[in-house]
Tab-separated table of C-alpha atoms and ligand atoms in Angstrom:
chain	number	residue	atom	x	y	z
A	1	UNK	CA	-15.215	-7.815	-20.883
A	2	UNK	CA	-14.712	-4.185	-21.677
A	3	UNK	CA	-10.953	-3.990	-21.877
A	4	UNK	CA	-9.276	-0.726	-22.746
A	5	UNK	CA	-6.392	1.429	-21.615
A	6	UNK	CA	-6.840	4.903	-20.197
A	7	UNK	CA	-6.133	7.372	-22.987
A	8	UNK	CA	-3.844	9.438	-20.780
A	9	UNK	CA	-1.950	6.875	-18.734
A	10	UNK	CA	-1.307	3.168	-19.289
A	11	UNK	CA	-3.738	1.693	-16.765
A	12	UNK	CA	-6.105	-0.978	-18.108
A	13	UNK	CA	-9.820	-0.858	-17.295
A	14	UNK	CA	-9.493	-4.224	-15.521
A	15	UNK	CA	-7.889	-2.573	-12.493
A	16	UNK	CA	-10.139	-3.004	-9.442
A	17	UNK	CA	-11.906	0.269	-8.551
A	18	UNK	CA	-11.062	1.606	-12.033
A	19	UNK	CA	-13.597	4.258	-12.937
A	20	UNK	CA	-13.410	6.383	-16.019
A	21	UNK	CA	-14.994	9.146	-17.998
A	22	UNK	CA	-14.593	9.133	-21.797
A	23	UNK	CA	-11.922	6.480	-21.453
A	24	UNK	CA	-9.832	8.614	-19.142
A	25	UNK	CA	-9.372	6.984	-15.766
A	26	UNK	CA	-10.485	8.773	-12.641
A	27	UNK	CA	-6.970	8.753	-11.216
A	28	UNK	CA	-5.869	10.876	-14.225
A	29	UNK	CA	-8.953	13.087	-14.008
A	30	UNK	CA	-8.357	13.597	-10.320
A	31	UNK	CA	-4.712	14.386	-10.910
A	32	UNK	CA	-5.649	17.169	-13.343
A	33	UNK	CA	-8.401	18.536	-11.077
A	34	UNK	CA	-6.280	18.689	-7.961
A	35	UNK	CA	-3.322	20.302	-9.719
A	36	UNK	CA	-4.919	22.671	-12.189
A	37	UNK	CA	-8.685	22.296	-12.210
A	38	UNK	CA	-11.612	23.538	-10.186
A	39	UNK	CA	-10.601	21.449	-7.218
A	40	UNK	CA	-7.022	22.692	-7.158
A	41	UNK	CA	-5.619	21.878	-3.750
A	42	UNK	CA	-4.385	24.782	-1.674
A	43	UNK	CA	-1.225	23.195	-0.280
A	44	UNK	CA	-0.348	26.259	1.781
A	45	UNK	CA	-3.754	25.973	3.458
A	46	UNK	CA	-3.229	22.267	3.994
A	47	UNK	CA	0.128	22.940	5.653
A	48	UNK	CA	-1.612	25.345	8.034
A	49	UNK	CA	-4.184	22.677	8.772
A	50	UNK	CA	-1.324	20.291	9.536
A	51	UNK	CA	0.284	22.749	11.948
A	52	UNK	CA	-3.055	23.250	13.679
A	53	UNK	CA	-3.461	19.510	13.963
A	54	UNK	CA	-0.006	19.244	15.559
A	55	UNK	CA	-0.889	21.996	18.026
A	56	UNK	CA	-4.066	20.224	19.067
A	57	UNK	CA	-2.205	16.929	19.447
A	58	UNK	CA	0.454	18.510	21.673
A	59	UNK	CA	-2.237	20.046	23.855
A	60	UNK	CA	-3.584	16.612	24.649
A	61	UNK	CA	-0.385	15.824	26.572
A	62	UNK	CA	-0.800	12.112	26.075
A	63	UNK	CA	1.104	9.958	28.577
A	64	UNK	CA	3.654	8.174	26.351
A	65	UNK	CA	3.583	9.150	22.702
A	66	UNK	CA	1.878	11.742	20.513
A	67	UNK	CA	1.603	9.823	17.275
A	68	UNK	CA	1.727	6.379	15.741
A	69	UNK	CA	3.075	5.625	12.275
A	70	UNK	CA	2.881	2.188	10.698
A	71	UNK	CA	6.275	1.660	9.057
A	72	UNK	CA	7.775	-0.818	6.639
A	73	UNK	CA	11.125	0.923	6.428
A	74	UNK	CA	10.209	2.067	2.928
A	75	UNK	CA	10.812	5.635	1.762
A	76	UNK	CA	7.172	6.652	2.332
A	77	UNK	CA	7.055	5.561	5.942
A	78	UNK	CA	10.380	7.293	6.630
A	79	UNK	CA	8.931	10.499	5.135
A	80	UNK	CA	5.840	10.185	7.358
A	81	UNK	CA	8.011	9.852	10.456
A	82	UNK	CA	10.087	12.812	9.253
A	83	UNK	CA	7.050	15.137	9.051
A	84	UNK	CA	6.174	14.368	12.679
A	85	UNK	CA	9.596	14.444	14.305
A	86	UNK	CA	10.208	17.793	12.636
A	87	UNK	CA	7.309	19.060	14.742
A	88	UNK	CA	8.959	17.538	17.820
A	89	UNK	CA	6.263	14.938	18.365
A	90	UNK	CA	6.998	11.772	20.300
A	91	UNK	CA	6.524	9.157	17.611
A	92	UNK	CA	5.854	5.463	18.052
A	93	UNK	CA	6.628	3.697	14.785
A	94	UNK	CA	5.168	0.219	14.417
A	95	UNK	CA	6.512	-2.347	12.019
A	96	UNK	CA	4.532	-5.512	11.343
A	97	UNK	CA	6.953	-8.308	10.484
A	98	UNK	CA	5.799	-11.758	9.309
A	99	UNK	CA	9.355	-12.910	8.757
A	100	UNK	CA	9.817	-12.095	5.065
A	101	UNK	CA	11.871	-8.949	5.279
A	102	UNK	CA	14.738	-8.410	2.860
A	103	UNK	CA	18.221	-7.481	4.075
A	104	UNK	CA	17.906	-3.976	2.686
A	105	UNK	CA	14.480	-3.695	4.311
A	106	UNK	CA	15.964	-4.466	7.737
A	107	UNK	CA	18.730	-1.915	7.172
A	108	UNK	CA	16.229	0.802	6.265
A	109	UNK	CA	13.938	-0.041	9.148
A	110	UNK	CA	16.846	0.401	11.540
A	111	UNK	CA	17.116	4.026	10.422
A	112	UNK	CA	13.836	4.893	12.148
A	113	UNK	CA	15.027	4.914	15.797
A	114	UNK	CA	18.138	6.788	14.643
A	115	UNK	CA	15.873	9.474	13.174
A	116	UNK	CA	14.473	10.136	16.634
A	117	UNK	CA	11.372	7.963	16.729
A	118	UNK	CA	10.608	4.916	18.852
A	119	UNK	CA	10.208	1.657	16.991
A	120	UNK	CA	8.423	-1.524	17.934
A	121	UNK	CA	8.286	-4.576	15.753
A	122	UNK	CA	5.088	-6.559	15.974
A	123	UNK	CA	5.440	-10.208	15.044
A	124	UNK	CA	1.980	-11.659	14.584
A	125	UNK	CA	1.119	-15.152	15.773
A	126	UNK	CA	2.613	-17.147	12.914
A	127	UNK	CA	0.468	-20.217	13.501
A	128	UNK	CA	-2.556	-18.083	12.685
A	129	UNK	CA	-0.826	-15.959	10.068
A	130	UNK	CA	0.425	-19.033	8.216
A	131	UNK	CA	-3.141	-20.336	7.889
A	132	UNK	CA	-4.313	-16.928	6.737
A	133	UNK	CA	-1.532	-16.647	4.135
A	134	UNK	CA	-2.195	-20.129	2.781
A	135	UNK	CA	-5.950	-19.583	2.453
A	136	UNK	CA	-5.503	-16.090	0.984
A	137	UNK	CA	-3.046	-17.363	-1.610
A	138	UNK	CA	-4.763	-20.623	-2.542
A	139	UNK	CA	-8.376	-19.476	-2.496
A	140	UNK	CA	-8.088	-15.831	-3.507
A	141	UNK	CA	-4.767	-15.592	-5.329
A	142	UNK	CA	-3.563	-12.858	-3.044
A	143	UNK	CA	-1.212	-13.692	-0.172
A	144	UNK	CA	-1.525	-10.129	1.140
A	145	UNK	CA	-5.305	-10.258	1.423
A	146	UNK	CA	-5.478	-9.996	5.220
A	147	UNK	CA	-2.015	-8.470	5.640
A	148	UNK	CA	-3.231	-5.104	4.308
A	149	UNK	CA	-5.915	-5.181	7.001
A	150	UNK	CA	-3.406	-5.976	9.724
A	151	UNK	CA	-1.033	-3.216	8.574
A	152	UNK	CA	-3.801	-0.637	8.858
A	153	UNK	CA	-5.659	-1.947	11.893
A	154	UNK	CA	-2.879	-2.880	14.304
A	155	UNK	CA	-1.294	0.600	14.583
A	156	UNK	CA	-4.768	2.088	15.127
A	157	UNK	CA	-5.602	-0.416	17.853
A	158	UNK	CA	-2.235	0.245	19.506
A	159	UNK	CA	-2.894	3.996	19.461
A	160	UNK	CA	-6.227	3.494	21.206
A	161	UNK	CA	-4.725	1.226	23.870
A	162	UNK	CA	-1.853	3.603	24.649
A	163	UNK	CA	-4.058	6.702	24.424
A	164	UNK	CA	-2.016	8.073	21.531
A	165	UNK	CA	-4.143	10.742	19.845
A	166	UNK	CA	-2.781	10.674	16.275
A	167	UNK	CA	-2.226	7.936	13.702
A	168	UNK	CA	-0.417	9.285	10.656
A	169	UNK	CA	-1.280	7.000	7.750
A	170	UNK	CA	0.357	6.936	4.320
A	171	UNK	CA	-1.332	7.866	1.072
A	172	UNK	CA	-5.066	7.747	0.564
A	173	UNK	CA	-5.064	5.188	-2.236
A	174	UNK	CA	-8.748	5.880	-2.920
A	175	UNK	CA	-7.781	9.366	-4.063
A	176	UNK	CA	-4.326	8.816	-5.482
A	177	UNK	CA	-4.988	5.721	-7.592
A	178	UNK	CA	-8.732	5.308	-7.962
A	179	UNK	CA	-9.857	8.894	-8.324
A	180	UNK	CA	-12.359	8.929	-5.467
A	181	UNK	CA	-14.246	12.185	-5.929
A	182	UNK	CA	-14.137	13.254	-2.322
A	183	UNK	CA	-10.769	14.990	-2.167
A	184	UNK	CA	-11.431	16.328	1.287
A	185	UNK	CA	-11.442	12.850	2.736
A	186	UNK	CA	-8.678	12.874	5.265
A	187	UNK	CA	-9.532	10.230	7.850
A	188	UNK	CA	-9.674	6.480	8.009
A	189	UNK	CA	-13.238	5.164	7.977
A	190	UNK	CA	-14.884	1.766	7.942
A	191	UNK	CA	-15.970	2.339	4.366
A	192	UNK	CA	-12.400	3.060	3.291
A	193	UNK	CA	-11.154	-0.009	5.144
A	194	UNK	CA	-13.735	-2.216	3.418
A	195	UNK	CA	-12.888	-0.946	-0.056
A	196	UNK	CA	-9.162	-0.378	0.064
A	197	UNK	CA	-7.686	-2.493	2.874
A	198	UNK	CA	-10.069	-5.457	2.894
A	199	UNK	CA	-11.397	-6.918	-0.292
A	200	UNK	CA	-15.004	-5.717	-0.232
A	201	UNK	CA	-17.015	-7.946	2.034
A	202	UNK	CA	-14.105	-10.102	2.958
A	203	UNK	CA	-13.465	-8.381	6.246
A	204	UNK	CA	-11.297	-10.086	8.851
A	205	UNK	CA	-14.532	-10.952	10.693
A	206	UNK	CA	-16.052	-12.639	7.648
A	207	UNK	CA	-12.754	-14.344	6.880
A	208	UNK	CA	-12.570	-15.752	10.400
A	209	UNK	CA	-16.145	-17.073	10.148
A	210	UNK	CA	-15.674	-18.545	6.729
A	211	UNK	CA	-12.460	-20.359	7.538
A	212	UNK	CA	-13.216	-21.193	11.158
A	213	UNK	CA	-10.472	-19.122	12.749
A	214	UNK	CA	-11.435	-17.852	16.193
A	215	UNK	CA	-12.141	-14.139	15.650
A	216	UNK	CA	-10.543	-13.210	18.968
A	217	UNK	CA	-7.251	-14.324	17.350
A	218	UNK	CA	-7.892	-12.103	14.344
A	219	UNK	CA	-9.034	-8.940	16.056
A	220	UNK	CA	-5.667	-7.318	15.361
A	221	UNK	CA	-6.490	-7.546	11.670
A	222	UNK	CA	-9.714	-5.615	12.034
A	223	UNK	CA	-10.550	-1.958	12.604
A	224	UNK	CA	-12.061	-1.205	16.004
A	225	UNK	CA	-15.712	-0.169	16.066
A	226	UNK	CA	-16.718	3.407	15.241
A	227	UNK	CA	-16.889	4.536	18.843
A	228	UNK	CA	-13.327	3.355	19.475
A	229	UNK	CA	-12.046	4.701	16.169
A	230	UNK	CA	-13.356	8.171	17.007
A	231	UNK	CA	-11.195	8.268	20.137
A	232	UNK	CA	-8.173	8.942	17.946
A	233	UNK	CA	-7.387	10.914	14.833
A	234	UNK	CA	-6.329	8.524	12.051
A	235	UNK	CA	-5.467	10.716	9.065
A	236	UNK	CA	-3.789	10.222	5.707
A	237	UNK	CA	-0.512	12.106	5.379
A	238	UNK	CA	-1.262	12.594	1.647
A	239	UNK	CA	-4.042	14.983	2.689
A	240	UNK	CA	-1.494	17.362	4.212
A	241	UNK	CA	1.535	16.718	1.982
A	242	UNK	CA	1.449	16.308	-1.778
A	243	UNK	CA	2.037	12.602	-2.346
A	244	UNK	CA	5.128	11.988	-4.425
A	245	UNK	CA	7.423	8.976	-4.502
A	246	UNK	CA	10.286	11.219	-5.567
A	247	UNK	CA	9.867	13.737	-2.773
A	248	UNK	CA	9.550	10.945	-0.214
A	249	UNK	CA	12.673	9.299	-1.605
A	250	UNK	CA	14.604	12.534	-1.264
A	251	UNK	CA	13.527	12.912	2.362
A	252	UNK	CA	14.347	9.268	3.139
A	253	UNK	CA	17.789	9.571	1.551
A	254	UNK	CA	18.691	12.376	3.932
A	255	UNK	CA	18.394	9.813	6.719
A	256	UNK	CA	20.527	7.252	4.889
A	257	UNK	CA	17.846	5.284	3.023
A	258	UNK	CA	19.349	2.498	0.909
A	259	UNK	CA	18.097	1.717	-2.600
A	260	UNK	CA	18.919	-1.356	-4.669
A	261	UNK	CA	21.853	-1.196	-7.078
A	262	UNK	CA	19.617	-2.262	-9.947
A	263	UNK	CA	15.889	-2.087	-10.586
A	264	UNK	CA	13.573	-3.995	-8.313
A	265	UNK	CA	12.064	-7.107	-9.966
A	266	UNK	CA	8.902	-6.317	-11.937
A	267	UNK	CA	9.511	-2.577	-12.222
A	268	UNK	CA	12.123	-0.085	-13.370
A	269	UNK	CA	12.539	1.700	-10.045
A	270	UNK	CA	15.197	0.628	-7.569
A	271	UNK	CA	13.640	1.979	-4.409
A	272	UNK	CA	10.078	0.704	-4.420
A	273	UNK	CA	8.702	-2.314	-2.558
A	274	UNK	CA	12.171	-3.452	-1.580
A	275	UNK	CA	11.564	-4.167	2.101
A	276	UNK	CA	9.842	-7.561	2.047
A	277	UNK	CA	9.267	-10.472	-0.307
A	278	UNK	CA	5.561	-11.347	-0.294
A	279	UNK	CA	4.593	-8.069	-1.914
A	280	UNK	CA	6.329	-9.237	-5.102
A	281	UNK	CA	4.019	-12.293	-5.207
A	282	UNK	CA	1.036	-9.981	-4.699
A	283	UNK	CA	2.219	-7.688	-7.513
A	284	UNK	CA	2.940	-10.546	-9.918
A	285	UNK	CA	-0.510	-12.021	-9.307
A	286	UNK	CA	-1.990	-8.599	-9.915
A	287	UNK	CA	-0.453	-8.731	-13.385
A	288	UNK	CA	-1.749	-12.255	-14.057
A	289	UNK	CA	-5.265	-11.435	-12.847
A	290	UNK	CA	-5.786	-7.898	-14.073
A	291	UNK	CA	-3.117	-7.345	-16.707
A	292	UNK	CA	-1.055	-4.699	-14.957
A	293	UNK	CA	1.862	-4.906	-12.538
A	294	UNK	CA	4.149	-2.689	-10.537
A	295	UNK	CA	5.783	-1.100	-13.595
A	296	UNK	CA	2.350	0.109	-14.752
A	297	UNK	CA	1.727	1.747	-11.366
A	298	UNK	CA	5.061	3.502	-11.517
A	299	UNK	CA	4.796	4.487	-15.180
A	300	UNK	CA	1.338	5.974	-14.527
A	301	UNK	CA	2.673	8.028	-11.644
A	302	UNK	CA	5.644	9.266	-13.670
A	303	UNK	CA	3.418	10.012	-16.655
A	304	UNK	CA	0.950	12.045	-14.620
A	305	UNK	CA	3.803	14.001	-13.113
A	306	UNK	CA	5.169	14.745	-16.569
A	307	UNK	CA	8.421	12.867	-16.016
A	308	UNK	CA	7.958	10.574	-19.022
A	309	UNK	CA	5.677	10.544	-22.059
A	310	UNK	CA	3.155	7.847	-22.932
A	311	UNK	CA	5.424	6.088	-25.441
A	312	UNK	CA	8.134	5.773	-22.857
A	313	UNK	CA	5.573	4.550	-20.312
A	314	UNK	CA	4.402	1.839	-22.730
A	315	UNK	CA	7.990	0.714	-23.307
A	316	UNK	CA	8.616	0.447	-19.571
A	317	UNK	CA	5.402	-1.492	-18.981
A	318	UNK	CA	6.219	-3.948	-21.779
A	319	UNK	CA	9.724	-4.456	-20.509
A	320	UNK	CA	9.077	-4.881	-16.785
A	321	UNK	CA	5.487	-5.844	-15.933
A	322	UNK	CA	5.701	-9.342	-17.363
A	323	UNK	CA	9.059	-10.315	-15.876
A	324	UNK	CA	8.546	-13.763	-14.324
A	325	UNK	CA	8.788	-14.048	-10.583
A	326	UNK	CA	12.061	-15.530	-9.347
A	327	UNK	CA	12.805	-17.965	-6.547
A	328	UNK	CA	14.200	-15.294	-4.257
A	329	UNK	CA	10.678	-13.951	-3.786
A	330	UNK	CA	8.658	-17.160	-3.486
A	331	UNK	CA	10.975	-19.772	-1.938
A	332	UNK	CA	10.605	-18.664	1.713
A	333	UNK	CA	6.897	-18.211	1.177
A	334	UNK	CA	6.197	-21.688	-0.203
A	335	UNK	CA	8.375	-23.294	2.462
A	336	UNK	CA	6.479	-21.388	5.116
A	337	UNK	CA	2.983	-22.315	3.953
A	338	UNK	CA	4.138	-25.836	3.128
A	339	UNK	CA	3.551	-26.228	-0.604
A	340	UNK	CA	5.974	-27.180	-3.362
A	341	UNK	CA	7.020	-25.222	-6.398
A	342	UNK	CA	4.662	-27.133	-8.694
A	343	UNK	CA	1.645	-26.259	-6.565
A	344	UNK	CA	2.804	-22.645	-6.352
A	345	UNK	CA	2.896	-22.252	-10.123
A	346	UNK	CA	-0.336	-24.247	-10.431
A	347	UNK	CA	-2.048	-21.633	-8.265
A	348	UNK	CA	-0.548	-18.797	-10.314
A	349	UNK	CA	-1.978	-20.465	-13.435
A	350	UNK	CA	-5.356	-20.941	-11.788
A	351	UNK	CA	-5.617	-17.202	-11.166
A	352	UNK	CA	-4.258	-16.101	-14.537
A	353	UNK	CA	-6.954	-14.417	-16.582
A	354	UNK	CA	-5.946	-15.624	-20.036
A	355	UNK	CA	-8.380	-13.361	-21.824
A	356	UNK	CA	-6.737	-10.325	-20.270
A	357	UNK	CA	-3.199	-11.639	-20.612
A	358	UNK	CA	-3.772	-12.384	-24.304
A	359	UNK	CA	-4.957	-8.836	-24.834
A	360	UNK	CA	-2.039	-7.454	-22.864
A	361	UNK	CA	0.345	-9.526	-25.008
A	362	UNK	CA	-0.887	-7.816	-28.148
A	363	UNK	CA	0.637	-4.622	-26.820
A	364	UNK	CA	-2.219	-2.489	-28.060
A	365	UNK	CA	-2.309	0.475	-25.783
A	366	UNK	CA	-4.858	2.510	-27.684
B	1	ZN	ZN1	-5.298	7.314	-16.557
C-alpha cells in the first residue's frame, strides 16, 4: 500500500479517485491551474455562458417549470436555487427524504418555497429503500451507496417527465475533489454517474440483479438512457459559478439559513452536512476505510483557498476526523434496518482498514 499525504493539502493517497503528480494531488494541481495557471477559468465568460443558457431555457416555454434543482436544504442547494430564481426562472426543487432528516434540516428546507421556488418532497418506497440501505451498509460499508444515485437520477427523470429543460446540479466533484483534467466538462454523463454517483460497476441495475430486487422498482435510482438524457440539459452549477462553501453559505444566510450552534460532529464547521443523519455514518466509515473524514475535506478546501495553513489543517484533522460516531446519528438508522448496536459496531470494525488507521494514528503528515 502506497500511503502518503499530498504535499500541499492533507489528503491521503488512499482516497478513492486520488491521482497525483510528484506527490501533489490532482485536486490541488487543478486548483492552481484553474485559478492561476494555463487553464485559468474566465469567470466573466462563464457568467455570459450562464446568461445565454438561461435565455435559451426561457425560449423553450416549457409548460410547468423551467428548471429542476435537487435540494437537501443545505447551503449549496439554496445557492443553486438562488442563481435560478434571480433569473426569474420557474424552479421545481426536489428533495429526496428517506426519513432521517434533522430538525435543522427541515427548517432549512422550508426556506426554499419562501425563496420563490416550488418544492416537492419525494419519499422513496421505504420497503425497497430499507433493503437497499441494509445491503449497502452490511456488504459494502456504505449506507449511502445507492442514495447518491437516487439523488442524482430522480430529479433528472422528473425533468424529463415534466418536459423541464434544465437540471441545475451542484458541484462537479470529479473536478473539485479529484482533479479530473477536463475542466470544460459541464454536463452529467453516464461515465460521470458511474464514477462519482455509483461505485464503479455497481450501478443500480447491477445492484438490483445481484440482490434480486426487481429493477422496475429501482429505476428511480438510475440515470435514463442516453437518448432520454439528451432531451434535457443537466449541468453542474460549479461550471458557471466558482464553487465555494463560504460564498454559498453567505447566499443561503440571506434567506435565513440556520447553522448549528457548535461544530457538526466529525468536522470543525457548523454548517456542513447538517440536514440528515445517514451522511454522518457514511463520513465516519470513510475515515475507517480510507483514513480521512469530513474534517479532512473541509481542511483541504480551506487550505487551497488560503484560509488556513497546513499546520492548522493538520491540527483540525487530528482533532475532528477521528471523533467517534454518537448515537444521535446511528440510532434511527439501526432501528430502521433492524440491527442492534453490537452488530452496527461489528460492521464498522469489519470495514476498518487497520493498516491505514495505524498509519493515520502516527500523525505523520509528511
Ligand atoms: Zn492536495
